[in-house]
Amino acid sequence: MALTVVGTMAFDEIETPFGKSGKIIGGSATYIAWAASNFVQPVNQVSVVGEDFPQTELDALTARGVALDGVQVKKGEKSFYWSGKYHMDMNTRDSLVTDLNVLADFNPVIPDSYQGSEFLILGNLTPQVQMSVIDQLTVRPKLIVMDTMNFWMEVAMEDLLKVLKKVDLLMVNDSEARQLSGEYSLVKAAKKILTMGPRYLIIKKGEHGALLFHENHVFFAPAMPLDDVYDPTGAGDTFAGGFIGYLAKTRDISFENMKTAIIVGSAMASFCVEKFGTSRLKEVTHEELNARLEQFVQLVNFDIDLV
């Protein structure tokens, strides 16, 4: 029931209304791996880092059951670096610095030990890189999940549409869904996107939860109302990691089980935002996770007498 994760491992430097992080570890694959490893091991990591990426971070992931055979370490080069500043609403942010560094010419190589993974999640990378990973797999996974962003819709739409035909589930936010479909209504947007290839679609709405679409079915999961949100960076990737980690654990990709997986992903994301970077994810206990899942149940559970 192995899971393969493809994405970035990087340095972030974040400023929010609550403070500054300094230079910390980030990257889509990092957040996905920390979240997913709560449910499934091994997590087969595919990424690229520079010589400056701390060995202690790699060791911590290994101890967590994350396999690093697919992580390229480029000697004499620097890791991907992103710096951003969040506005007071914590939903909008300004990117201050983006240094691709080793990511500029990243060509992922899938090790033999990763072949046969039942689950694959493609983090937000160029569509060409995502396609390259799919093409290298000797056996098609049971479920392929893909993340993308508005930038690729603007500069690589043709390649993006080709990859969409190869995946089972697309994960985007509401503005990306609207841009990809050309529809403002998210229901109409979902219907259009589901004709492009994926059988399932998740539209993330940040602090307003997430929507799951499949054929004529729709499911909505709220986000946990929190006292403190210190850093939303990586929350979407943590959500994705919790979601696919739970599916890999249960090996059940039915619409009904995906509903539960979305709640699990939302619970993991609610931990992520409580501290800068991945620090909170490293601390989450099984008991804390179950307690938060119970809070979600209470949040959405109600009895009603039909009128």
PDB file of C-alpha atoms in Angstrom:
ATOM      1  CA  MET A   1       0.000   0.000   0.000  1.00  0.00           C
ATOM      2  CA  ALA A   2       2.991   2.266  -0.581  1.00  0.00           C
ATOM      3  CA  LEU A   3       2.479   5.905  -1.515  1.00  0.00           C
ATOM      4  CA  THR A   4       4.754   7.866  -3.863  1.00  0.00           C
ATOM      5  CA  VAL A   5       4.959  11.641  -3.425  1.00  0.00           C
ATOM      6  CA  VAL A   6       6.460  13.948  -6.062  1.00  0.00           C
ATOM      7  CA  GLY A   7       7.046  17.604  -5.222  1.00  0.00           C
ATOM      8  CA  THR A   8       9.351  20.234  -3.835  1.00  0.00           C
ATOM      9  CA  MET A   9      11.567  20.188  -0.752  1.00  0.00           C
ATOM     10  CA  ALA A  10      12.618  23.736  -0.096  1.00  0.00           C
ATOM     11  CA  PHE A  11      13.476  26.660   2.129  1.00  0.00           C
ATOM     12  CA  ASP A  12      10.745  29.156   3.022  1.00  0.00           C
ATOM     13  CA  GLU A  13      10.938  32.530   4.706  1.00  0.00           C
ATOM     14  CA  ILE A  14       7.536  33.734   5.839  1.00  0.00           C
ATOM     15  CA  GLU A  15       6.115  36.884   7.386  1.00  0.00           C
ATOM     16  CA  THR A  16       2.585  36.990   8.792  1.00  0.00           C
ATOM     17  CA  PRO A  17       0.809  39.526  11.029  1.00  0.00           C
ATOM     18  CA  PHE A  18       1.922  37.283  13.918  1.00  0.00           C
ATOM     19  CA  GLY A  19       5.636  37.275  13.227  1.00  0.00           C
ATOM     20  CA  LYS A  20       8.501  36.174  11.019  1.00  0.00           C
ATOM     21  CA  SER A  21       9.637  32.596  10.580  1.00  0.00           C
ATOM     22  CA  GLY A  22      13.229  33.141   9.519  1.00  0.00           C
ATOM     23  CA  LYS A  23      14.562  30.553   7.059  1.00  0.00           C
ATOM     24  CA  ILE A  24      12.669  27.292   7.599  1.00  0.00           C
ATOM     25  CA  ILE A  25      11.999  24.020   5.762  1.00  0.00           C
ATOM     26  CA  GLY A  26       9.042  23.910   3.379  1.00  0.00           C
ATOM     27  CA  GLY A  27       8.047  22.534   0.003  1.00  0.00           C
ATOM     28  CA  SER A  28       4.967  20.644  -1.165  1.00  0.00           C
ATOM     29  CA  ALA A  29       6.514  17.167  -0.877  1.00  0.00           C
ATOM     30  CA  THR A  30       7.768  17.922   2.636  1.00  0.00           C
ATOM     31  CA  TYR A  31       4.312  18.848   3.928  1.00  0.00           C
ATOM     32  CA  ILE A  32       2.622  15.949   2.098  1.00  0.00           C
ATOM     33  CA  ALA A  33       5.133  13.434   3.503  1.00  0.00           C
ATOM     34  CA  TRP A  34       4.830  14.621   7.107  1.00  0.00           C
ATOM     35  CA  ALA A  35       1.024  14.439   6.908  1.00  0.00           C
ATOM     36  CA  ALA A  36       0.742  11.152   4.997  1.00  0.00           C
ATOM     37  CA  SER A  37       3.268   9.341   7.206  1.00  0.00           C
ATOM     38  CA  ASN A  38       0.700   9.417  10.021  1.00  0.00           C
ATOM     39  CA  PHE A  39      -1.280   6.823   8.061  1.00  0.00           C
ATOM     40  CA  VAL A  40       0.957   4.928   5.639  1.00  0.00           C
ATOM     41  CA  GLN A  41       4.592   3.847   5.404  1.00  0.00           C
ATOM     42  CA  PRO A  42       6.687   3.853   3.395  1.00  0.00           C
ATOM     43  CA  VAL A  43       6.106   7.228   1.812  1.00  0.00           C
ATOM     44  CA  ASN A  44       8.287   7.170  -1.298  1.00  0.00           C
ATOM     45  CA  GLN A  45       9.643  10.694  -1.758  1.00  0.00           C
ATOM     46  CA  VAL A  46      10.662  12.079  -5.178  1.00  0.00           C
ATOM     47  CA  SER A  47      12.261  15.519  -5.121  1.00  0.00           C
ATOM     48  CA  VAL A  48      15.499  17.473  -5.512  1.00  0.00           C
ATOM     49  CA  VAL A  49      17.500  19.496  -2.990  1.00  0.00           C
ATOM     50  CA  GLY A  50      20.781  21.333  -2.931  1.00  0.00           C
ATOM     51  CA  GLU A  51      23.825  20.649  -0.815  1.00  0.00           C
ATOM     52  CA  ASP A  52      22.500  23.250   1.651  1.00  0.00           C
ATOM     53  CA  PHE A  53      19.453  21.158   2.664  1.00  0.00           C
ATOM     54  CA  PRO A  54      19.976  20.040   6.283  1.00  0.00           C
ATOM     55  CA  GLN A  55      20.835  16.369   6.793  1.00  0.00           C
ATOM     56  CA  THR A  56      18.921  16.533  10.086  1.00  0.00           C
ATOM     57  CA  GLU A  57      15.697  17.188   8.145  1.00  0.00           C
ATOM     58  CA  LEU A  58      16.353  14.240   5.835  1.00  0.00           C
ATOM     59  CA  ASP A  59      17.095  12.038   8.860  1.00  0.00           C
ATOM     60  CA  ALA A  60      13.845  13.120  10.537  1.00  0.00           C
ATOM     61  CA  LEU A  61      11.863  12.127   7.455  1.00  0.00           C
ATOM     62  CA  THR A  62      13.664   8.777   7.270  1.00  0.00           C
ATOM     63  CA  ALA A  63      12.832   8.119  10.924  1.00  0.00           C
ATOM     64  CA  ARG A  64       9.204   8.830  10.068  1.00  0.00           C
ATOM     65  CA  GLY A  65       9.136   6.089   7.406  1.00  0.00           C
ATOM     66  CA  VAL A  66       9.807   8.301   4.392  1.00  0.00           C
ATOM     67  CA  ALA A  67      12.024   6.668   1.757  1.00  0.00           C
ATOM     68  CA  LEU A  68      14.476   9.114   0.173  1.00  0.00           C
ATOM     69  CA  ASP A  69      15.876   6.967  -2.679  1.00  0.00           C
ATOM     70  CA  GLY A  70      14.128   9.299  -5.142  1.00  0.00           C
ATOM     71  CA  VAL A  71      15.454  12.533  -3.625  1.00  0.00           C
ATOM     72  CA  GLN A  72      18.331  13.924  -5.682  1.00  0.00           C
ATOM     73  CA  VAL A  73      20.966  15.889  -3.743  1.00  0.00           C
ATOM     74  CA  LYS A  74      22.832  18.267  -6.084  1.00  0.00           C
ATOM     75  CA  LYS A  75      26.344  18.940  -4.820  1.00  0.00           C
ATOM     76  CA  GLY A  76      27.476  22.552  -4.954  1.00  0.00           C
ATOM     77  CA  GLU A  77      23.932  23.800  -5.689  1.00  0.00           C
ATOM     78  CA  LYS A  78      21.225  25.520  -3.661  1.00  0.00           C
ATOM     79  CA  SER A  79      17.740  24.287  -2.769  1.00  0.00           C
ATOM     80  CA  PHE A  80      14.540  25.942  -3.987  1.00  0.00           C
ATOM     81  CA  TYR A  81      13.821  29.080  -1.921  1.00  0.00           C
ATOM     82  CA  TRP A  82      10.577  31.025  -1.496  1.00  0.00           C
ATOM     83  CA  SER A  83       9.837  34.106   0.582  1.00  0.00           C
ATOM     84  CA  GLY A  84       6.383  35.573   1.115  1.00  0.00           C
ATOM     85  CA  LYS A  85       4.357  37.970   3.232  1.00  0.00           C
ATOM     86  CA  TYR A  86       0.741  37.347   4.267  1.00  0.00           C
ATOM     87  CA  HIS A  87      -1.880  40.065   4.618  1.00  0.00           C
ATOM     88  CA  MET A  88      -4.080  40.412   7.708  1.00  0.00           C
ATOM     89  CA  ASP A  89      -6.805  38.120   6.308  1.00  0.00           C
ATOM     90  CA  MET A  90      -4.166  35.324   5.987  1.00  0.00           C
ATOM     91  CA  ASN A  91      -5.725  34.299   2.638  1.00  0.00           C
ATOM     92  CA  THR A  92      -3.809  36.688   0.414  1.00  0.00           C
ATOM     93  CA  ARG A  93      -0.048  36.907   0.243  1.00  0.00           C
ATOM     94  CA  ASP A  94       2.721  38.552  -1.735  1.00  0.00           C
ATOM     95  CA  SER A  95       5.583  36.457  -3.070  1.00  0.00           C
ATOM     96  CA  LEU A  96       8.750  38.438  -2.349  1.00  0.00           C
ATOM     97  CA  VAL A  97      11.462  36.075  -3.653  1.00  0.00           C
ATOM     98  CA  THR A  98      11.313  32.861  -5.688  1.00  0.00           C
ATOM     99  CA  ASP A  99      14.682  31.242  -6.430  1.00  0.00           C
ATOM    100  CA  LEU A 100      14.195  28.013  -8.393  1.00  0.00           C
ATOM    101  CA  ASN A 101      17.844  26.939  -7.997  1.00  0.00           C
ATOM    102  CA  VAL A 102      17.970  23.088  -8.294  1.00  0.00           C
ATOM    103  CA  LEU A 103      14.306  23.017  -9.314  1.00  0.00           C
ATOM    104  CA  ALA A 104      15.063  24.827 -12.591  1.00  0.00           C
ATOM    105  CA  ASP A 105      16.268  21.650 -14.324  1.00  0.00           C
ATOM    106  CA  PHE A 106      14.659  18.971 -12.159  1.00  0.00           C
ATOM    107  CA  ASN A 107      14.226  15.660 -13.970  1.00  0.00           C
ATOM    108  CA  PRO A 108      12.711  13.172 -11.522  1.00  0.00           C
ATOM    109  CA  VAL A 109      13.883   9.582 -11.641  1.00  0.00           C
ATOM    110  CA  ILE A 110      11.621   6.885 -10.187  1.00  0.00           C
ATOM    111  CA  PRO A 111      13.775   4.264  -8.401  1.00  0.00           C
ATOM    112  CA  ASP A 112      13.031   0.577  -8.965  1.00  0.00           C
ATOM    113  CA  SER A 113      12.136   0.304  -5.267  1.00  0.00           C
ATOM    114  CA  TYR A 114       9.210   2.722  -5.837  1.00  0.00           C
ATOM    115  CA  GLN A 115       7.689   0.749  -8.719  1.00  0.00           C
ATOM    116  CA  GLY A 116       4.382  -0.843  -7.840  1.00  0.00           C
ATOM    117  CA  SER A 117       3.205   1.958  -5.531  1.00  0.00           C
ATOM    118  CA  GLU A 118      -0.577   1.811  -5.363  1.00  0.00           C
ATOM    119  CA  PHE A 119      -0.960   5.543  -4.756  1.00  0.00           C
ATOM    120  CA  LEU A 120       0.736   8.510  -6.425  1.00  0.00           C
ATOM    121  CA  ILE A 121       0.376  12.194  -5.629  1.00  0.00           C
ATOM    122  CA  LEU A 122       1.907  14.762  -7.982  1.00  0.00           C
ATOM    123  CA  GLY A 123       2.622  18.000  -6.162  1.00  0.00           C
ATOM    124  CA  ASN A 124       2.500  21.359  -7.896  1.00  0.00           C
ATOM    125  CA  LEU A 125       5.298  21.116 -10.484  1.00  0.00           C
ATOM    126  CA  THR A 126       5.519  21.727 -14.224  1.00  0.00           C
ATOM    127  CA  PRO A 127       3.067  19.548 -16.199  1.00  0.00           C
ATOM    128  CA  GLN A 128       6.029  18.144 -18.148  1.00  0.00           C
ATOM    129  CA  VAL A 129       7.624  16.874 -14.923  1.00  0.00           C
ATOM    130  CA  GLN A 130       4.300  15.410 -13.777  1.00  0.00           C
ATOM    131  CA  MET A 131       3.893  13.587 -17.103  1.00  0.00           C
ATOM    132  CA  SER A 132       7.484  12.320 -16.924  1.00  0.00           C
ATOM    133  CA  VAL A 133       6.729  10.635 -13.584  1.00  0.00           C
ATOM    134  CA  ILE A 134       3.570   8.936 -14.893  1.00  0.00           C
ATOM    135  CA  ASP A 135       5.461   7.719 -17.982  1.00  0.00           C
ATOM    136  CA  GLN A 136       8.188   6.121 -15.825  1.00  0.00           C
ATOM    137  CA  LEU A 137       5.780   3.907 -13.876  1.00  0.00           C
ATOM    138  CA  THR A 138       5.720   0.296 -15.056  1.00  0.00           C
ATOM    139  CA  VAL A 139       2.380  -0.379 -13.324  1.00  0.00           C
ATOM    140  CA  ARG A 140      -0.339   2.266 -13.157  1.00  0.00           C
ATOM    141  CA  PRO A 141      -1.173   3.159  -9.538  1.00  0.00           C
ATOM    142  CA  LYS A 142      -4.638   2.501  -8.137  1.00  0.00           C
ATOM    143  CA  LEU A 143      -5.081   6.261  -7.723  1.00  0.00           C
ATOM    144  CA  ILE A 144      -3.184   9.225  -9.211  1.00  0.00           C
ATOM    145  CA  VAL A 145      -3.817  12.581  -7.538  1.00  0.00           C
ATOM    146  CA  MET A 146      -2.537  15.808  -9.077  1.00  0.00           C
ATOM    147  CA  ASP A 147      -2.137  19.360  -7.828  1.00  0.00           C
ATOM    148  CA  THR A 148      -1.526  22.323 -10.119  1.00  0.00           C
ATOM    149  CA  MET A 149      -1.767  26.119 -10.093  1.00  0.00           C
ATOM    150  CA  ASN A 150      -2.846  29.117 -12.151  1.00  0.00           C
ATOM    151  CA  PHE A 151       0.720  29.780 -13.366  1.00  0.00           C
ATOM    152  CA  TRP A 152       0.781  26.509 -15.363  1.00  0.00           C
ATOM    153  CA  MET A 153      -2.633  27.350 -16.826  1.00  0.00           C
ATOM    154  CA  GLU A 154      -1.115  30.554 -18.144  1.00  0.00           C
ATOM    155  CA  VAL A 155       2.189  29.229 -19.525  1.00  0.00           C
ATOM    156  CA  ALA A 156       1.694  25.483 -20.152  1.00  0.00           C
ATOM    157  CA  MET A 157      -2.033  24.873 -20.690  1.00  0.00           C
ATOM    158  CA  GLU A 158      -1.538  22.402 -23.541  1.00  0.00           C
ATOM    159  CA  ASP A 159       0.765  20.194 -21.454  1.00  0.00           C
ATOM    160  CA  LEU A 160      -1.517  20.555 -18.439  1.00  0.00           C
ATOM    161  CA  LEU A 161      -4.513  19.263 -20.392  1.00  0.00           C
ATOM    162  CA  LYS A 162      -2.487  16.219 -21.479  1.00  0.00           C
ATOM    163  CA  VAL A 163      -1.625  15.346 -17.874  1.00  0.00           C
ATOM    164  CA  LEU A 164      -5.249  15.816 -16.782  1.00  0.00           C
ATOM    165  CA  LYS A 165      -6.222  12.955 -19.086  1.00  0.00           C
ATOM    166  CA  LYS A 166      -3.855  10.654 -17.171  1.00  0.00           C
ATOM    167  CA  VAL A 167      -4.935  11.354 -13.568  1.00  0.00           C
ATOM    168  CA  ASP A 168      -7.856  10.221 -11.410  1.00  0.00           C
ATOM    169  CA  LEU A 169      -8.232  13.215  -9.110  1.00  0.00           C
ATOM    170  CA  LEU A 170      -7.371  16.889  -9.522  1.00  0.00           C
ATOM    171  CA  MET A 171      -6.895  19.154  -6.520  1.00  0.00           C
ATOM    172  CA  VAL A 172      -7.107  22.950  -7.066  1.00  0.00           C
ATOM    173  CA  ASN A 173      -8.374  26.005  -5.209  1.00  0.00           C
ATOM    174  CA  ASP A 174     -11.517  27.882  -6.190  1.00  0.00           C
ATOM    175  CA  SER A 175      -9.801  30.575  -8.283  1.00  0.00           C
ATOM    176  CA  GLU A 176      -7.796  27.912 -10.160  1.00  0.00           C
ATOM    177  CA  ALA A 177     -10.973  25.904 -10.827  1.00  0.00           C
ATOM    178  CA  ARG A 178     -12.604  29.003 -12.278  1.00  0.00           C
ATOM    179  CA  GLN A 179      -9.570  29.798 -14.433  1.00  0.00           C
ATOM    180  CA  LEU A 180      -9.230  26.242 -15.733  1.00  0.00           C
ATOM    181  CA  SER A 181     -12.919  25.906 -16.611  1.00  0.00           C
ATOM    182  CA  GLY A 182     -13.817  29.466 -17.575  1.00  0.00           C
ATOM    183  CA  GLU A 183     -16.889  29.151 -15.319  1.00  0.00           C
ATOM    184  CA  TYR A 184     -17.613  31.270 -12.248  1.00  0.00           C
ATOM    185  CA  SER A 185     -20.055  28.840 -10.607  1.00  0.00           C
ATOM    186  CA  LEU A 186     -17.982  26.150  -8.896  1.00  0.00           C
ATOM    187  CA  VAL A 187     -20.625  23.529  -9.717  1.00  0.00           C
ATOM    188  CA  LYS A 188     -20.425  24.386 -13.430  1.00  0.00           C
ATOM    189  CA  ALA A 189     -16.639  24.600 -13.174  1.00  0.00           C
ATOM    190  CA  ALA A 190     -16.493  21.121 -11.639  1.00  0.00           C
ATOM    191  CA  LYS A 191     -18.702  19.600 -14.339  1.00  0.00           C
ATOM    192  CA  LYS A 192     -16.464  21.044 -17.032  1.00  0.00           C
ATOM    193  CA  ILE A 193     -13.209  19.937 -15.368  1.00  0.00           C
ATOM    194  CA  LEU A 194     -14.543  16.399 -14.930  1.00  0.00           C
ATOM    195  CA  THR A 195     -14.877  16.185 -18.743  1.00  0.00           C
ATOM    196  CA  MET A 196     -11.122  16.912 -19.066  1.00  0.00           C
ATOM    197  CA  GLY A 197     -10.002  13.550 -17.646  1.00  0.00           C
ATOM    198  CA  PRO A 198     -10.162  13.297 -13.842  1.00  0.00           C
ATOM    199  CA  ARG A 199     -12.978  11.233 -12.319  1.00  0.00           C
ATOM    200  CA  TYR A 200     -12.788  13.174  -9.059  1.00  0.00           C
ATOM    201  CA  LEU A 201     -12.197  16.847  -8.284  1.00  0.00           C
ATOM    202  CA  ILE A 202     -11.408  18.558  -5.001  1.00  0.00           C
ATOM    203  CA  ILE A 203     -11.791  22.330  -4.852  1.00  0.00           C
ATOM    204  CA  LYS A 204     -10.005  23.789  -1.826  1.00  0.00           C
ATOM    205  CA  LYS A 205     -11.484  26.944  -0.335  1.00  0.00           C
ATOM    206  CA  GLY A 206      -8.913  27.645   2.380  1.00  0.00           C
ATOM    207  CA  GLU A 207     -10.528  28.609   5.694  1.00  0.00           C
ATOM    208  CA  HIS A 208     -13.929  27.849   4.106  1.00  0.00           C
ATOM    209  CA  GLY A 209     -13.300  24.122   3.666  1.00  0.00           C
ATOM    210  CA  ALA A 210     -13.258  21.935   0.572  1.00  0.00           C
ATOM    211  CA  LEU A 211     -15.644  20.485  -2.023  1.00  0.00           C
ATOM    212  CA  LEU A 212     -15.429  16.966  -3.494  1.00  0.00           C
ATOM    213  CA  PHE A 213     -17.071  16.269  -6.874  1.00  0.00           C
ATOM    214  CA  HIS A 214     -17.637  12.916  -8.613  1.00  0.00           C
ATOM    215  CA  GLU A 215     -20.169  12.399 -11.412  1.00  0.00           C
ATOM    216  CA  ASN A 216     -23.380  13.906  -9.967  1.00  0.00           C
ATOM    217  CA  HIS A 217     -22.235  13.693  -6.344  1.00  0.00           C
ATOM    218  CA  VAL A 218     -20.988  16.630  -4.256  1.00  0.00           C
ATOM    219  CA  PHE A 219     -19.624  16.606  -0.705  1.00  0.00           C
ATOM    220  CA  PHE A 220     -18.617  19.637   1.359  1.00  0.00           C
ATOM    221  CA  ALA A 221     -16.228  19.531   4.307  1.00  0.00           C
ATOM    222  CA  PRO A 222     -15.736  22.579   6.532  1.00  0.00           C
ATOM    223  CA  ALA A 223     -12.415  23.820   7.841  1.00  0.00           C
ATOM    224  CA  MET A 224     -11.891  23.763  11.593  1.00  0.00           C
ATOM    225  CA  PRO A 225     -12.505  27.204  13.172  1.00  0.00           C
ATOM    226  CA  LEU A 226      -9.285  27.911  15.081  1.00  0.00           C
ATOM    227  CA  ASP A 227      -8.328  30.430  17.734  1.00  0.00           C
ATOM    228  CA  ASP A 228      -4.918  31.023  16.177  1.00  0.00           C
ATOM    229  CA  VAL A 229      -3.710  30.757  12.590  1.00  0.00           C
ATOM    230  CA  TYR A 230      -0.002  31.571  12.545  1.00  0.00           C
ATOM    231  CA  ASP A 231       1.030  30.376   9.103  1.00  0.00           C
ATOM    232  CA  PRO A 232      -1.210  29.045   6.285  1.00  0.00           C
ATOM    233  CA  THR A 233       1.819  28.041   4.167  1.00  0.00           C
ATOM    234  CA  GLY A 234       1.645  24.352   3.338  1.00  0.00           C
ATOM    235  CA  ALA A 235      -1.904  23.900   4.632  1.00  0.00           C
ATOM    236  CA  GLY A 236      -3.146  22.805   1.205  1.00  0.00           C
ATOM    237  CA  ASP A 237      -0.291  20.305   0.809  1.00  0.00           C
ATOM    238  CA  THR A 238      -0.866  19.023   4.353  1.00  0.00           C
ATOM    239  CA  PHE A 239      -4.546  18.571   3.501  1.00  0.00           C
ATOM    240  CA  ALA A 240      -3.509  16.608   0.398  1.00  0.00           C
ATOM    241  CA  GLY A 241      -1.100  14.474   2.441  1.00  0.00           C
ATOM    242  CA  GLY A 242      -3.722  13.617   5.037  1.00  0.00           C
ATOM    243  CA  PHE A 243      -6.259  12.879   2.304  1.00  0.00           C
ATOM    244  CA  ILE A 244      -4.125  10.501   0.252  1.00  0.00           C
ATOM    245  CA  GLY A 245      -2.426   9.029   3.329  1.00  0.00           C
ATOM    246  CA  TYR A 246      -5.811   7.936   4.669  1.00  0.00           C
ATOM    247  CA  LEU A 247      -6.848   6.515   1.284  1.00  0.00           C
ATOM    248  CA  ALA A 248      -3.572   4.583   1.067  1.00  0.00           C
ATOM    249  CA  LYS A 249      -4.087   3.226   4.595  1.00  0.00           C
ATOM    250  CA  THR A 250      -7.640   2.037   3.866  1.00  0.00           C
ATOM    251  CA  ARG A 251      -6.977   1.126   0.195  1.00  0.00           C
ATOM    252  CA  ASP A 252     -10.531   2.224  -0.524  1.00  0.00           C
ATOM    253  CA  ILE A 253     -11.016   4.848  -3.258  1.00  0.00           C
ATOM    254  CA  SER A 254     -14.811   4.943  -3.190  1.00  0.00           C
ATOM    255  CA  PHE A 255     -16.596   8.303  -3.049  1.00  0.00           C
ATOM    256  CA  GLU A 256     -17.854   7.442   0.456  1.00  0.00           C
ATOM    257  CA  ASN A 257     -14.342   6.794   1.764  1.00  0.00           C
ATOM    258  CA  MET A 258     -13.061   9.953   0.085  1.00  0.00           C
ATOM    259  CA  LYS A 259     -15.543  11.892   2.231  1.00  0.00           C
ATOM    260  CA  THR A 260     -13.787  10.579   5.335  1.00  0.00           C
ATOM    261  CA  ALA A 261     -10.382  11.232   3.760  1.00  0.00           C
ATOM    262  CA  ILE A 262     -11.308  14.896   3.207  1.00  0.00           C
ATOM    263  CA  ILE A 263     -12.176  15.262   6.895  1.00  0.00           C
ATOM    264  CA  VAL A 264      -8.864  13.623   7.811  1.00  0.00           C
ATOM    265  CA  GLY A 265      -7.032  15.999   5.450  1.00  0.00           C
ATOM    266  CA  SER A 266      -8.824  18.996   6.956  1.00  0.00           C
ATOM    267  CA  ALA A 267      -7.859  17.858  10.446  1.00  0.00           C
ATOM    268  CA  MET A 268      -4.183  17.573   9.457  1.00  0.00           C
ATOM    269  CA  ALA A 269      -4.284  21.027   7.823  1.00  0.00           C
ATOM    270  CA  SER A 270      -5.757  22.508  11.017  1.00  0.00           C
ATOM    271  CA  PHE A 271      -2.613  21.413  12.880  1.00  0.00           C
ATOM    272  CA  CYS A 272      -0.283  22.741  10.186  1.00  0.00           C
ATOM    273  CA  VAL A 273      -1.427  26.372  10.504  1.00  0.00           C
ATOM    274  CA  GLU A 274      -0.870  26.503  14.280  1.00  0.00           C
ATOM    275  CA  LYS A 275       2.890  27.071  13.949  1.00  0.00           C
ATOM    276  CA  PHE A 276       5.361  28.179  11.288  1.00  0.00           C
ATOM    277  CA  GLY A 277       6.432  25.578   8.747  1.00  0.00           C
ATOM    278  CA  THR A 278       6.301  21.856   9.497  1.00  0.00           C
ATOM    279  CA  SER A 279       7.040  22.191  13.224  1.00  0.00           C
ATOM    280  CA  ARG A 280       3.482  21.456  14.389  1.00  0.00           C
ATOM    281  CA  LEU A 281       3.118  18.477  12.032  1.00  0.00           C
ATOM    282  CA  LYS A 282       6.192  16.865  13.584  1.00  0.00           C
ATOM    283  CA  GLU A 283       4.537  16.947  17.026  1.00  0.00           C
ATOM    284  CA  VAL A 284       1.012  15.677  16.266  1.00  0.00           C
ATOM    285  CA  THR A 285       0.128  12.572  18.274  1.00  0.00           C
ATOM    286  CA  HIS A 286      -2.401   9.891  17.416  1.00  0.00           C
ATOM    287  CA  GLU A 287      -4.505  11.027  20.381  1.00  0.00           C
ATOM    288  CA  GLU A 288      -4.489  14.656  19.237  1.00  0.00           C
ATOM    289  CA  LEU A 289      -5.517  13.638  15.726  1.00  0.00           C
ATOM    290  CA  ASN A 290      -8.418  11.527  17.000  1.00  0.00           C
ATOM    291  CA  ALA A 291      -9.546  14.354  19.295  1.00  0.00           C
ATOM    292  CA  ARG A 292      -9.540  16.802  16.393  1.00  0.00           C
ATOM    293  CA  LEU A 293     -11.439  14.362  14.174  1.00  0.00           C
ATOM    294  CA  GLU A 294     -14.044  14.106  16.929  1.00  0.00           C
ATOM    295  CA  GLN A 295     -14.301  17.921  16.886  1.00  0.00           C
ATOM    296  CA  PHE A 296     -15.012  17.730  13.155  1.00  0.00           C
ATOM    297  CA  VAL A 297     -17.759  15.186  13.770  1.00  0.00           C
ATOM    298  CA  GLN A 298     -19.356  17.524  16.306  1.00  0.00           C
ATOM    299  CA  LEU A 299     -18.954  20.444  13.902  1.00  0.00           C
ATOM    300  CA  VAL A 300     -20.994  18.872  11.112  1.00  0.00           C
ATOM    301  CA  ASN A 301     -23.261  16.459  12.972  1.00  0.00           C
ATOM    302  CA  PHE A 302     -26.892  17.453  13.528  1.00  0.00           C
ATOM    303  CA  ASP A 303     -30.334  15.903  13.895  1.00  0.00           C
ATOM    304  CA  ILE A 304     -33.216  17.452  12.096  1.00  0.00           C
ATOM    305  CA  ASP A 305     -36.914  16.738  11.744  1.00  0.00           C
ATOM    306  CA  LEU A 306     -37.969  17.212   8.154  1.00  0.00           C
ATOM    307  CA  VAL A 307     -40.785  19.751   7.818  1.00  0.00           C
TER     308      VAL A 307
END
